[in-house]
GROMACS .gro file of C-alpha atoms in nm:
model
  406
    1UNK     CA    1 -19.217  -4.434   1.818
    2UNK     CA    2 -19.464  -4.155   1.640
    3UNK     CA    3 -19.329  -4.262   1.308
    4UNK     CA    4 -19.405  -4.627   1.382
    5UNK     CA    5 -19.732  -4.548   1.537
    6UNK     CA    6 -19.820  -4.286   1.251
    7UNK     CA    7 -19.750  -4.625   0.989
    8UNK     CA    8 -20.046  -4.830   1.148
    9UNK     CA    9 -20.257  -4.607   0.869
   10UNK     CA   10 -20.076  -4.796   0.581
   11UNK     CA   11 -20.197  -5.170   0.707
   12UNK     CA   12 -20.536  -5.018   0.787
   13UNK     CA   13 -20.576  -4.890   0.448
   14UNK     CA   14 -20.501  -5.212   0.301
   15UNK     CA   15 -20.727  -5.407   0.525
   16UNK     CA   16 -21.008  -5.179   0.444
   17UNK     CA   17 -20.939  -5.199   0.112
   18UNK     CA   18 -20.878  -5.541   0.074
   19UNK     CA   19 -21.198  -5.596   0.290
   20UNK     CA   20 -21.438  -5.687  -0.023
   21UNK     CA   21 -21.244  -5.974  -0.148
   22UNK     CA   22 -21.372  -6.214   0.197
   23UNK     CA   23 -21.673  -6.053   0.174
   24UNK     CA   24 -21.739  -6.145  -0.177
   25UNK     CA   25 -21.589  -6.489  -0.099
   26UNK     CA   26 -21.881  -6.518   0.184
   27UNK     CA   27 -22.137  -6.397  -0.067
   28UNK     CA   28 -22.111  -6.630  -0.321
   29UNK     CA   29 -21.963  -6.945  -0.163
   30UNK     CA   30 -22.029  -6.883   0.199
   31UNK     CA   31 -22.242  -7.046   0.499
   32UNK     CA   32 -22.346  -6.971   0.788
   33UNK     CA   33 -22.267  -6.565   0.971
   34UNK     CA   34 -22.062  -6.274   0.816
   35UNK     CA   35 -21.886  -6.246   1.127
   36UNK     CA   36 -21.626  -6.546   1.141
   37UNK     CA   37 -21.524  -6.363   0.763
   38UNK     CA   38 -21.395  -6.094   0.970
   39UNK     CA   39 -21.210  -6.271   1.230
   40UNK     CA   40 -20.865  -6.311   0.930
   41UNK     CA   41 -20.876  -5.943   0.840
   42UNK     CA   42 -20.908  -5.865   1.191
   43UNK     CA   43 -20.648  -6.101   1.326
   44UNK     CA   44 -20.410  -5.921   1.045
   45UNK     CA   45 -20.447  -5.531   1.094
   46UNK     CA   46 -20.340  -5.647   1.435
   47UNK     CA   47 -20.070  -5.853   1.342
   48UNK     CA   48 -19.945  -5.570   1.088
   49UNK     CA   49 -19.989  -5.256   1.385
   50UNK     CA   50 -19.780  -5.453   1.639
   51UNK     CA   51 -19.524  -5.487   1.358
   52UNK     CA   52 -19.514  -5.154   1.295
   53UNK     CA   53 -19.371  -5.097   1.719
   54UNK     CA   54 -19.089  -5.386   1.666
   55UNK     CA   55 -18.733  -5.374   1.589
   56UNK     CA   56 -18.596  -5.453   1.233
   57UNK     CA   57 -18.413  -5.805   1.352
   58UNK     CA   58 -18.756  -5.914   1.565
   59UNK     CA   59 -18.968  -5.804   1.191
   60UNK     CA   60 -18.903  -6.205   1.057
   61UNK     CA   61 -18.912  -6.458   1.352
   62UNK     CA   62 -19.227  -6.222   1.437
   63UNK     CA   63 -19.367  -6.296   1.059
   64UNK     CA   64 -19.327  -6.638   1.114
   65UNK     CA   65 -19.549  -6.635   1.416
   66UNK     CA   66 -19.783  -6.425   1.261
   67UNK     CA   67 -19.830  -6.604   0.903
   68UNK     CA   68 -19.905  -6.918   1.140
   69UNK     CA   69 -20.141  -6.715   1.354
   70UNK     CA   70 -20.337  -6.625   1.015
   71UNK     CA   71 -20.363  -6.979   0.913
   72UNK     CA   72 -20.501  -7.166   1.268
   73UNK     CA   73 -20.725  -6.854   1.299
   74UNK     CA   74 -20.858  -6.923   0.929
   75UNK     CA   75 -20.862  -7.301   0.969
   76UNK     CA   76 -21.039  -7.238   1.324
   77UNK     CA   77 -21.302  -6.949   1.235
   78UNK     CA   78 -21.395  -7.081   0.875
   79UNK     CA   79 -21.376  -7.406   1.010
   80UNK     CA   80 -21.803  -7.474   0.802
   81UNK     CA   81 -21.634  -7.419   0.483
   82UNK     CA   82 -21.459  -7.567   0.188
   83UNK     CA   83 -21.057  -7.616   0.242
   84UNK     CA   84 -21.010  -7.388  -0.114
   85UNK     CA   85 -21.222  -7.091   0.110
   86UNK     CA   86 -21.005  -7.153   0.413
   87UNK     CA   87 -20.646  -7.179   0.229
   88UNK     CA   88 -20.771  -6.825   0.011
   89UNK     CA   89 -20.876  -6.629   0.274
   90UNK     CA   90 -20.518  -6.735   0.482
   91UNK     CA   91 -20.326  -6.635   0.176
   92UNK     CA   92 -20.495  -6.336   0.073
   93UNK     CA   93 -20.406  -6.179   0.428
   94UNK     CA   94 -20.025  -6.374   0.447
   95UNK     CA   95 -19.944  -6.196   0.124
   96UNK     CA   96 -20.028  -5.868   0.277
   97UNK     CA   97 -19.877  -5.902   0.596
   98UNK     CA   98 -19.562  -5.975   0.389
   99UNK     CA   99 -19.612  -5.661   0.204
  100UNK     CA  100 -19.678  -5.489   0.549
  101UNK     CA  101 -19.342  -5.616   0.682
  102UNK     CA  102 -19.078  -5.379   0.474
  103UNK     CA  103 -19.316  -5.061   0.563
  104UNK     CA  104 -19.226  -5.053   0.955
  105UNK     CA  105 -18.862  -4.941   0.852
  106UNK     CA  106 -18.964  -4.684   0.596
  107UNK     CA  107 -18.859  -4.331   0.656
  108UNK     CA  108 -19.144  -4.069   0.782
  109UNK     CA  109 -19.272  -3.905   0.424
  110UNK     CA  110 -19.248  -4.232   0.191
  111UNK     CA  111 -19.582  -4.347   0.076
  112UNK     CA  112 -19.700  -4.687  -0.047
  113UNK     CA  113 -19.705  -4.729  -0.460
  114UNK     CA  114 -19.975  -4.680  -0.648
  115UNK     CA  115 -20.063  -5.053  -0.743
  116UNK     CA  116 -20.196  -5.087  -0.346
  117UNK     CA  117 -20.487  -4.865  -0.375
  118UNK     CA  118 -20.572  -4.887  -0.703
  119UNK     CA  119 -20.598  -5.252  -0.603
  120UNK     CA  120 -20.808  -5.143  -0.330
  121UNK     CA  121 -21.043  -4.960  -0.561
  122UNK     CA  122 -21.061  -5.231  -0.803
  123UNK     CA  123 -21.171  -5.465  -0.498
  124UNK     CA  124 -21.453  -5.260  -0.445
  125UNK     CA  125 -21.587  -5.128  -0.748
  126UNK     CA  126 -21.546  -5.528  -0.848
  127UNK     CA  127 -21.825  -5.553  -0.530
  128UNK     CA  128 -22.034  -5.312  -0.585
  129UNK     CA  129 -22.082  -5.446  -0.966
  130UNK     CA  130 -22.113  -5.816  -0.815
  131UNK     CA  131 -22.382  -5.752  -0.555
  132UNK     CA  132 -22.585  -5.526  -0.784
  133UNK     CA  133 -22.676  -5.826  -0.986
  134UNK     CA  134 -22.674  -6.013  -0.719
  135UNK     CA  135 -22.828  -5.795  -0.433
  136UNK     CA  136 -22.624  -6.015  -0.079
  137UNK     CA  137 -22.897  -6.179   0.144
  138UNK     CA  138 -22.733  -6.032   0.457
  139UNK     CA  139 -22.819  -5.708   0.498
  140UNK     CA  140 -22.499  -5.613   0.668
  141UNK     CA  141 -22.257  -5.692   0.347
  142UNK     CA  142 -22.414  -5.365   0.194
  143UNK     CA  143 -22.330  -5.145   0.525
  144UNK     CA  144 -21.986  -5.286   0.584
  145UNK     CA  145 -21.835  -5.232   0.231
  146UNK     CA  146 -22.025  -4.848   0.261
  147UNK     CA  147 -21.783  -4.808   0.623
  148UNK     CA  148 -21.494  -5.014   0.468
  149UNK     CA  149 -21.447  -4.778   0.138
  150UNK     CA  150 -21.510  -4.475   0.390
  151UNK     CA  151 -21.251  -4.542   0.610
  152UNK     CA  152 -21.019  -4.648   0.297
  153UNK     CA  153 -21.095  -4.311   0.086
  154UNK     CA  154 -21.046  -4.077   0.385
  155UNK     CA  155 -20.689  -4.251   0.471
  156UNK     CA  156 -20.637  -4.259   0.089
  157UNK     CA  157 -20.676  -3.931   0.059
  158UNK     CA  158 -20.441  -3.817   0.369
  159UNK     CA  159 -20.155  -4.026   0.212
  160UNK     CA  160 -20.231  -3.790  -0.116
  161UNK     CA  161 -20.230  -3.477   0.064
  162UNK     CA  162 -19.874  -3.571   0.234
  163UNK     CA  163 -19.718  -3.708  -0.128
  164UNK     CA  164 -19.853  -3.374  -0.267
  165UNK     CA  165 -19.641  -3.196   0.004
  166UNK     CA  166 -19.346  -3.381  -0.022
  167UNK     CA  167 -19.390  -3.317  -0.369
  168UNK     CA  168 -19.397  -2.971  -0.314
  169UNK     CA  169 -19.107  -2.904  -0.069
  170UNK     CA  170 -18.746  -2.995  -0.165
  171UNK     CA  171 -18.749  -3.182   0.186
  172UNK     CA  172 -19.026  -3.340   0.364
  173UNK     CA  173 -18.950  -3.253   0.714
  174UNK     CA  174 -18.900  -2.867   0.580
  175UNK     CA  175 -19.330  -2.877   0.538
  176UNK     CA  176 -19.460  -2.610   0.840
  177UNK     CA  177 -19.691  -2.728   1.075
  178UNK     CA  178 -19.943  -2.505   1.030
  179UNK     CA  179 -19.923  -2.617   0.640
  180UNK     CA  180 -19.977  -2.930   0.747
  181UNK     CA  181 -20.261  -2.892   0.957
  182UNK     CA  182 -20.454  -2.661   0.717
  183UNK     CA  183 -20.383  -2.928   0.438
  184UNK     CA  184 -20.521  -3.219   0.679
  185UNK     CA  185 -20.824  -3.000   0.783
  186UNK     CA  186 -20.914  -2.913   0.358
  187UNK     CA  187 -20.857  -3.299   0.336
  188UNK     CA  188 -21.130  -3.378   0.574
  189UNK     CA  189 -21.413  -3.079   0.473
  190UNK     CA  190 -21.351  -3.244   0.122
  191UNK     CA  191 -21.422  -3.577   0.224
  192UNK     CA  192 -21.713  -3.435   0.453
  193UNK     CA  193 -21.863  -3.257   0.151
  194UNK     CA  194 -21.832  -3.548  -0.113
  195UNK     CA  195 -21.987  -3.774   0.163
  196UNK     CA  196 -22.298  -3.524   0.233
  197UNK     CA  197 -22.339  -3.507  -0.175
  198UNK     CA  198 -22.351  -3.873  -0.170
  199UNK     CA  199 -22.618  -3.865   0.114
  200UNK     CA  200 -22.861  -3.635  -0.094
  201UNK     CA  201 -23.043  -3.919  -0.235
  202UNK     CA  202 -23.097  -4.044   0.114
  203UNK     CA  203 -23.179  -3.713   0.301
  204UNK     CA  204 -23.432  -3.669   0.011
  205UNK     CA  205 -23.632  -4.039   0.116
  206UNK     CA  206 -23.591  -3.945   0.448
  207UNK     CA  207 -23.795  -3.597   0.431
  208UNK     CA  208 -24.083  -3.766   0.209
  209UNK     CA  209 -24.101  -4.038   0.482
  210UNK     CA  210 -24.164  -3.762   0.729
  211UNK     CA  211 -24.386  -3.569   0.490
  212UNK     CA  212 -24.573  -3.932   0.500
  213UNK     CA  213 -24.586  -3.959   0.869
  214UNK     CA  214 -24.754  -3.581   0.882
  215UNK     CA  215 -24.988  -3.684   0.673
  216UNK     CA  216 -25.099  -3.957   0.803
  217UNK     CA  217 -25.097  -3.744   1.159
  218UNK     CA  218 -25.314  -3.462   1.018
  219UNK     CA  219 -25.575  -3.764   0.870
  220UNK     CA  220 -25.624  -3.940   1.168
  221UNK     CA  221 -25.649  -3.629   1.375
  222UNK     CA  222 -25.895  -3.496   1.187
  223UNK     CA  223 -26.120  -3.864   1.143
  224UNK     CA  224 -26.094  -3.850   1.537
  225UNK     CA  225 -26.229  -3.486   1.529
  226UNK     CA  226 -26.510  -3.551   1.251
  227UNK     CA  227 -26.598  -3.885   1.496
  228UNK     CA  228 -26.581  -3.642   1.772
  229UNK     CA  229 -26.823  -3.364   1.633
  230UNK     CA  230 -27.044  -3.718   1.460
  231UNK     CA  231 -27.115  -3.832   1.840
  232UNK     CA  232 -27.245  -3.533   1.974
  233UNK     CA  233 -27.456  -3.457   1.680
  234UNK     CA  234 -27.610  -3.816   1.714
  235UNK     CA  235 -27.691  -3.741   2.136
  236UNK     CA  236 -27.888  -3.443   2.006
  237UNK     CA  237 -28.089  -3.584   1.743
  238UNK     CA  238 -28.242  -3.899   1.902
  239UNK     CA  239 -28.031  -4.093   1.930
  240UNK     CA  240 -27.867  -4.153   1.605
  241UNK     CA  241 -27.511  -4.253   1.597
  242UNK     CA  242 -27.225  -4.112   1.418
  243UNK     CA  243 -27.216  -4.333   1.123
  244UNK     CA  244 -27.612  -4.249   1.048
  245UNK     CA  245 -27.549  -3.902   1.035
  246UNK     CA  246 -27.197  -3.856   0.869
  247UNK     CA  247 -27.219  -4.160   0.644
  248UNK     CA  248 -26.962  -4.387   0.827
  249UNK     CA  249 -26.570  -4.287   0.783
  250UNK     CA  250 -26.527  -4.614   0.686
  251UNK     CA  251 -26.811  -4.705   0.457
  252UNK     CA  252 -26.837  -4.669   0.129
  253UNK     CA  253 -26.958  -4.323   0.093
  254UNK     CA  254 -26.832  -4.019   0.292
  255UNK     CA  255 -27.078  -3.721   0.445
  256UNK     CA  256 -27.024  -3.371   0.262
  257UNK     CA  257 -26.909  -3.248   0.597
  258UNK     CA  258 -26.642  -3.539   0.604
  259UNK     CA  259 -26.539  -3.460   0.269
  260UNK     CA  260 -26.487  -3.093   0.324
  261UNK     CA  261 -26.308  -3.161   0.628
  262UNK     CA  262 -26.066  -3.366   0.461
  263UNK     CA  263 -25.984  -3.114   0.216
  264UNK     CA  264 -25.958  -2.855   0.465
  265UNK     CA  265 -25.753  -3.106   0.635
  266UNK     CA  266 -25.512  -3.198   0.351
  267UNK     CA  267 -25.489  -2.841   0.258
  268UNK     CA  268 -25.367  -2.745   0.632
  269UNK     CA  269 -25.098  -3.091   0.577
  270UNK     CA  270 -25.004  -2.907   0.276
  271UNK     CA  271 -24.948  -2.588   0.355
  272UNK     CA  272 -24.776  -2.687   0.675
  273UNK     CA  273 -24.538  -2.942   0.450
  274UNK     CA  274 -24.440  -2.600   0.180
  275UNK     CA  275 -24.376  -2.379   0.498
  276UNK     CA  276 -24.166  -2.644   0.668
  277UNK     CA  277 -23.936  -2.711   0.309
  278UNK     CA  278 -23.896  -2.321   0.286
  279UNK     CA  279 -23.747  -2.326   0.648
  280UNK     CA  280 -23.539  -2.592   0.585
  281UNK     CA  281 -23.409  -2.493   0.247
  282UNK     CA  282 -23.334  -2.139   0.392
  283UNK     CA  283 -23.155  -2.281   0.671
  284UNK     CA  284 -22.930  -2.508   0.445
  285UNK     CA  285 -22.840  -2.226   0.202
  286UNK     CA  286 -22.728  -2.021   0.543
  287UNK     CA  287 -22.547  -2.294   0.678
  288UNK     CA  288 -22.366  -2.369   0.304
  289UNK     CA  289 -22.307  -1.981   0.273
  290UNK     CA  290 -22.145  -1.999   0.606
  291UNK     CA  291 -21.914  -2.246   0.511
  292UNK     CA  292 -21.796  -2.182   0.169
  293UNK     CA  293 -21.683  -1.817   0.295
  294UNK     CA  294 -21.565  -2.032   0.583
  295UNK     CA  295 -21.364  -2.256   0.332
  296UNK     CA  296 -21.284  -1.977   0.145
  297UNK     CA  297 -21.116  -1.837   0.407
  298UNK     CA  298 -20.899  -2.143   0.465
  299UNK     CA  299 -20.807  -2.153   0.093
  300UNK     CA  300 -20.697  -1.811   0.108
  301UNK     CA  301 -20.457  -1.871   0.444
  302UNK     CA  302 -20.337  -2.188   0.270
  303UNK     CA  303 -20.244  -1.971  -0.040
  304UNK     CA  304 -20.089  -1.703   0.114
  305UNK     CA  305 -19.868  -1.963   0.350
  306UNK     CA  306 -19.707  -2.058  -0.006
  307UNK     CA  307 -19.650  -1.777  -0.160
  308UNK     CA  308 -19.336  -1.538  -0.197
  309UNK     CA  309 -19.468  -1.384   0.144
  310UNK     CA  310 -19.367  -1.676   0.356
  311UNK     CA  311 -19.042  -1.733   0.134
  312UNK     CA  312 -18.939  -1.374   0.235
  313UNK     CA  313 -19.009  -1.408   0.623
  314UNK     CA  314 -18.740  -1.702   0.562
  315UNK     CA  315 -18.476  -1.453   0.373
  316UNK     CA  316 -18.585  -1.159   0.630
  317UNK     CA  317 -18.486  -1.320   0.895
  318UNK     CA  318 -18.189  -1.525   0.783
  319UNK     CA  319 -18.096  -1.174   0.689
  320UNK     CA  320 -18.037  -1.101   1.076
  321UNK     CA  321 -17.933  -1.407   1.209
  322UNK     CA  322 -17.573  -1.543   1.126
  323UNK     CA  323 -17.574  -1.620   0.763
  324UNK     CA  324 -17.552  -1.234   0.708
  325UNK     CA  325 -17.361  -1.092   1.009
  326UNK     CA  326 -17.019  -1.230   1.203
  327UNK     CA  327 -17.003  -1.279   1.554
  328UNK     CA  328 -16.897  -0.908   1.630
  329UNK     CA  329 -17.079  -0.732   1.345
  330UNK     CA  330 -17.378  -0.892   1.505
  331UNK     CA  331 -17.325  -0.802   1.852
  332UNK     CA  332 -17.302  -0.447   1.712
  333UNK     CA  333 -17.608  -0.482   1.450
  334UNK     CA  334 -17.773  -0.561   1.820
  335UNK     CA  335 -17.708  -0.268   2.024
  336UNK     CA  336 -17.776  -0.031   1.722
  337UNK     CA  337 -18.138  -0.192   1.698
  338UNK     CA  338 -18.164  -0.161   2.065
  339UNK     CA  339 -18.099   0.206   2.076
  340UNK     CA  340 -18.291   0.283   1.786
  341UNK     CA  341 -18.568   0.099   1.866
  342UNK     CA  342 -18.771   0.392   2.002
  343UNK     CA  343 -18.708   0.603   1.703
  344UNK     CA  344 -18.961   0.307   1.512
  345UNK     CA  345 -19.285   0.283   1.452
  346UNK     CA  346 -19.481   0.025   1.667
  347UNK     CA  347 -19.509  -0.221   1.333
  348UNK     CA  348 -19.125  -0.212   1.253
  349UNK     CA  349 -19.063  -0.281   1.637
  350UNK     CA  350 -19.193  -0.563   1.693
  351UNK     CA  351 -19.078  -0.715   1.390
  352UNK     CA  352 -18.738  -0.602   1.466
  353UNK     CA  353 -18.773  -0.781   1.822
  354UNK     CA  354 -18.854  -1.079   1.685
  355UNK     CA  355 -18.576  -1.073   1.412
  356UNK     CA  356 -18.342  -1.016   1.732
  357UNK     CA  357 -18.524  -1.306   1.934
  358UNK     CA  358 -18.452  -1.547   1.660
  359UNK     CA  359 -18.074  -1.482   1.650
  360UNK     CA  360 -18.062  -1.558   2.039
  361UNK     CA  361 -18.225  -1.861   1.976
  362UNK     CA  362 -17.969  -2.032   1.718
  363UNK     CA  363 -18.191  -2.398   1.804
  364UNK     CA  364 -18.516  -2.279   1.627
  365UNK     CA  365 -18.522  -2.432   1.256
  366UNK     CA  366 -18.463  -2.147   0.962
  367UNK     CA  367 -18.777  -2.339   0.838
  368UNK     CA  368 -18.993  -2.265   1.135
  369UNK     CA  369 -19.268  -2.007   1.138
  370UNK     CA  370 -19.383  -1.746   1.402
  371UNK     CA  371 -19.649  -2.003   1.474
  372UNK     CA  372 -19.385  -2.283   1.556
  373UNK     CA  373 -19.137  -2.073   1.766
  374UNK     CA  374 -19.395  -1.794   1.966
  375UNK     CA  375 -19.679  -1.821   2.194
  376UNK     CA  376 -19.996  -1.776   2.036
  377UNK     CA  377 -20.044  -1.409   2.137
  378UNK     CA  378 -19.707  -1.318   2.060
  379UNK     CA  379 -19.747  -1.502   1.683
  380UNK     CA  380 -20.062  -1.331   1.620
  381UNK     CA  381 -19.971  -1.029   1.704
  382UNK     CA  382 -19.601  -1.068   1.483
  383UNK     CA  383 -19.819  -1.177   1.191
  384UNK     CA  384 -20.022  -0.894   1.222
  385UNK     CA  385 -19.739  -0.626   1.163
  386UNK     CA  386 -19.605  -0.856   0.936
  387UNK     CA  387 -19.858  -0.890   0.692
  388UNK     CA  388 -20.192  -0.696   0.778
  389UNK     CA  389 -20.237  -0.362   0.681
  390UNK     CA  390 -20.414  -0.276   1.048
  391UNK     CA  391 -20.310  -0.052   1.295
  392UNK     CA  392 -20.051  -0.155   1.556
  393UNK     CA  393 -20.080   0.045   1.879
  394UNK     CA  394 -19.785   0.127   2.096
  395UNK     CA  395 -19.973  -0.102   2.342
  396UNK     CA  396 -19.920  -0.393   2.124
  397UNK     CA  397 -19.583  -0.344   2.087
  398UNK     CA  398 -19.515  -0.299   2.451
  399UNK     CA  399 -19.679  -0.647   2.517
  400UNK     CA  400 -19.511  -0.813   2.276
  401UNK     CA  401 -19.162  -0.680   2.445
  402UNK     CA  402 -19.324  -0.765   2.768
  403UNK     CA  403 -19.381  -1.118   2.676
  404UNK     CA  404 -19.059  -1.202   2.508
  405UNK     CA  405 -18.905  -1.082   2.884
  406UNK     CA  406 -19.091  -1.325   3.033
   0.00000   0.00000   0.00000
């Protein structure tokens, strides 16, 4: 049931790659709203998930059903436009359920070919070229093909990063956990970071908006303050009003005193403007340092979970468990640890508790890692005899025995 759950991502990969080909169809030839465009794509990422939860021998009776469902639903929702527009759109999305179909019985680790998403990209660098000669009318075409080709790259990428680690392994199901998680969680910072890069130009016509709005704040505060400081002026002088004395704010000439309170004004808008960029670049280039030693980091664990380290907890402790030792040279290999135990130092015991915990526990994979096969505590403090260079206190090694007990 995971498997077949885990597959929906193929079919909603393809639909959000695929997504530019109706929408291009609407741009050009369509009438009327986006939204009955999206009822056929819609109606077959459904159609594909549910096939992904049935049997093999339901898969074609239930492709019947649903190649007719695609049809009445593009017949019924496109039912303003030309009978070429309806019939395309229906057998755009029947061919793809079709190649949908043969995916729900694929074993966990096999990935779709190639030709699907470089199809995909084709569909939607072919938009982007389209519409920038011929900027859409609805405003929404530009935003959906922007969420479409997000959601397509980041599952894109994923089904890299797991046909890189199949690559990688000489068995699929042999890939760690924690590999996998560390590779998923470099897969999304990357996408996170290309997407911010893309968003620069944006950010950047965002700030001078708001370096508009504060000017425009500090201006008309300081007209109202000039009007202010005009009307009291004129109630102590007989009477004459503010635009007598300071030349009207409005009129064609400006007072002195207006003038040099604009400057001082402007200069204040200024100043205010260079001291809030120099906060906000310093607190970007914290928040990047932050997170490329952060990344860093990661890339460092990931390394060192590959390397000849990890290979050699596998030997070391297929070493003690039953690949080295028979039944009775085992049992004896056992009680000689046990009694010599105290003799070791804190490091070398709990490393030898743990070799002795994973030949009493002949059920744990020889592929599986402290991580997989401990409590948290209990792995973190194995992997720190195992491959820091810190201090282990009697203490720790006490609580490790402790827990294992338990």
């Amino acid at each position: 049931m995971h498997n077949r759950l885990f597959r929906c991502q193929l079919p909603l990969m393809m639909a959000c790659g695929l997504l530019p080909i109706p929408v291009l169809l609407y741009c050009f030839w369509g009438s009327g709203s986006l939204m009955p465009w999206l009822a056929v794509p819609a109606a077959y990422l459904a159609l594909a998930c549910a096939c992904m939860l049935l049997p093999g021998r339901r898969r074609l009776l239930y492709a019947i059903s649903g190649i007719a469902v695609l049809f009445a639903g593009s017949f019924w929702a496109l039912g303003n436009e030309t009978l070429v527009l309806r019939m395309a759109v229906a057998l755009l999305y029947t061919l793809l359920l079709l190649i949908t179909l043969p995916m729900a019985g694929w074993e966990r680790g096999r990935e779709p070919p190639m030709a699907i998403p470089a199809a995909c990209i084709c569909a939607h660098l072919l938009a982007q070229l389209f519409l920038f000669f011929k900027p859409p009318a609805n405003a929404a075409v530009s935003t959906l093909l922007i969420v479409s080709f997000i959601l397509f790259l980041l599952l894109f990428m994923l089904s890299l990063n797991r046909q890189n680690l199949a690559s990688a392994m000489p068995d699929s199901h042999a890939v760690p956990l924690s590999i996998r998680r560390r590779s998923r969680l470099l897969t999304w910072l990357m996408l996170g970071f290309v997407l911010l890069i893309s968003l620069i130009p944006a950010f950047a016509k965002m700030l001078r908006q708001i370096f508009e709005w504060i000017r425009q704040a500090v201006v008309l505060i300081a007209k109202w303050l000039m009007t202010l400081f005009a009307s009291r002026e004129a109630s102590g002088t007989g009477g004459m009003g503010a635009q007598e004395l300071l030349g009207g704010l409005e009129g064609e000439e400006t007072s002195l005193l207006a003038q040099i309170l604009e400057k001082i004004a402007m200069a204040l808008a200024a100043a205010v403007i260079v001291l809030a960029m120099l906060w906000a670049i310093r607190f970007v280039y914290r928040k990047l340092k932050k997170l490329a030693a952060y990344l860093y980091g990661r890339l460092r664990q990931y390394a060192s979970s590959v390397s000849e380290d990890y290979v050699d907890e596998l030997e070391d402790t297929r070493l003690q468990g039953e690949e080295r030792f028979g039944s009775a040279r085992r049992i004896l290999f056992r009680r000689h640890i046990r009694r010599s135990l105290k003799d070791l130092s804190p490091r070398d015991q709990i490393r030898a508790r743990y070799g002795m915990l994973r030949g009493r526990h002949p059920e744990w994979d020889a592929s599986q890692t402290a991580r997989e096969t401990l409590e948290e505590s209990s792995a973190r403090l194995y992997e720190k005899a195992r491959y820091s260079h810190h201090e282990i206190t009697r203490q720790e090694s006490d609580a490790f025995a402790a827990r294992q007990k338990h």
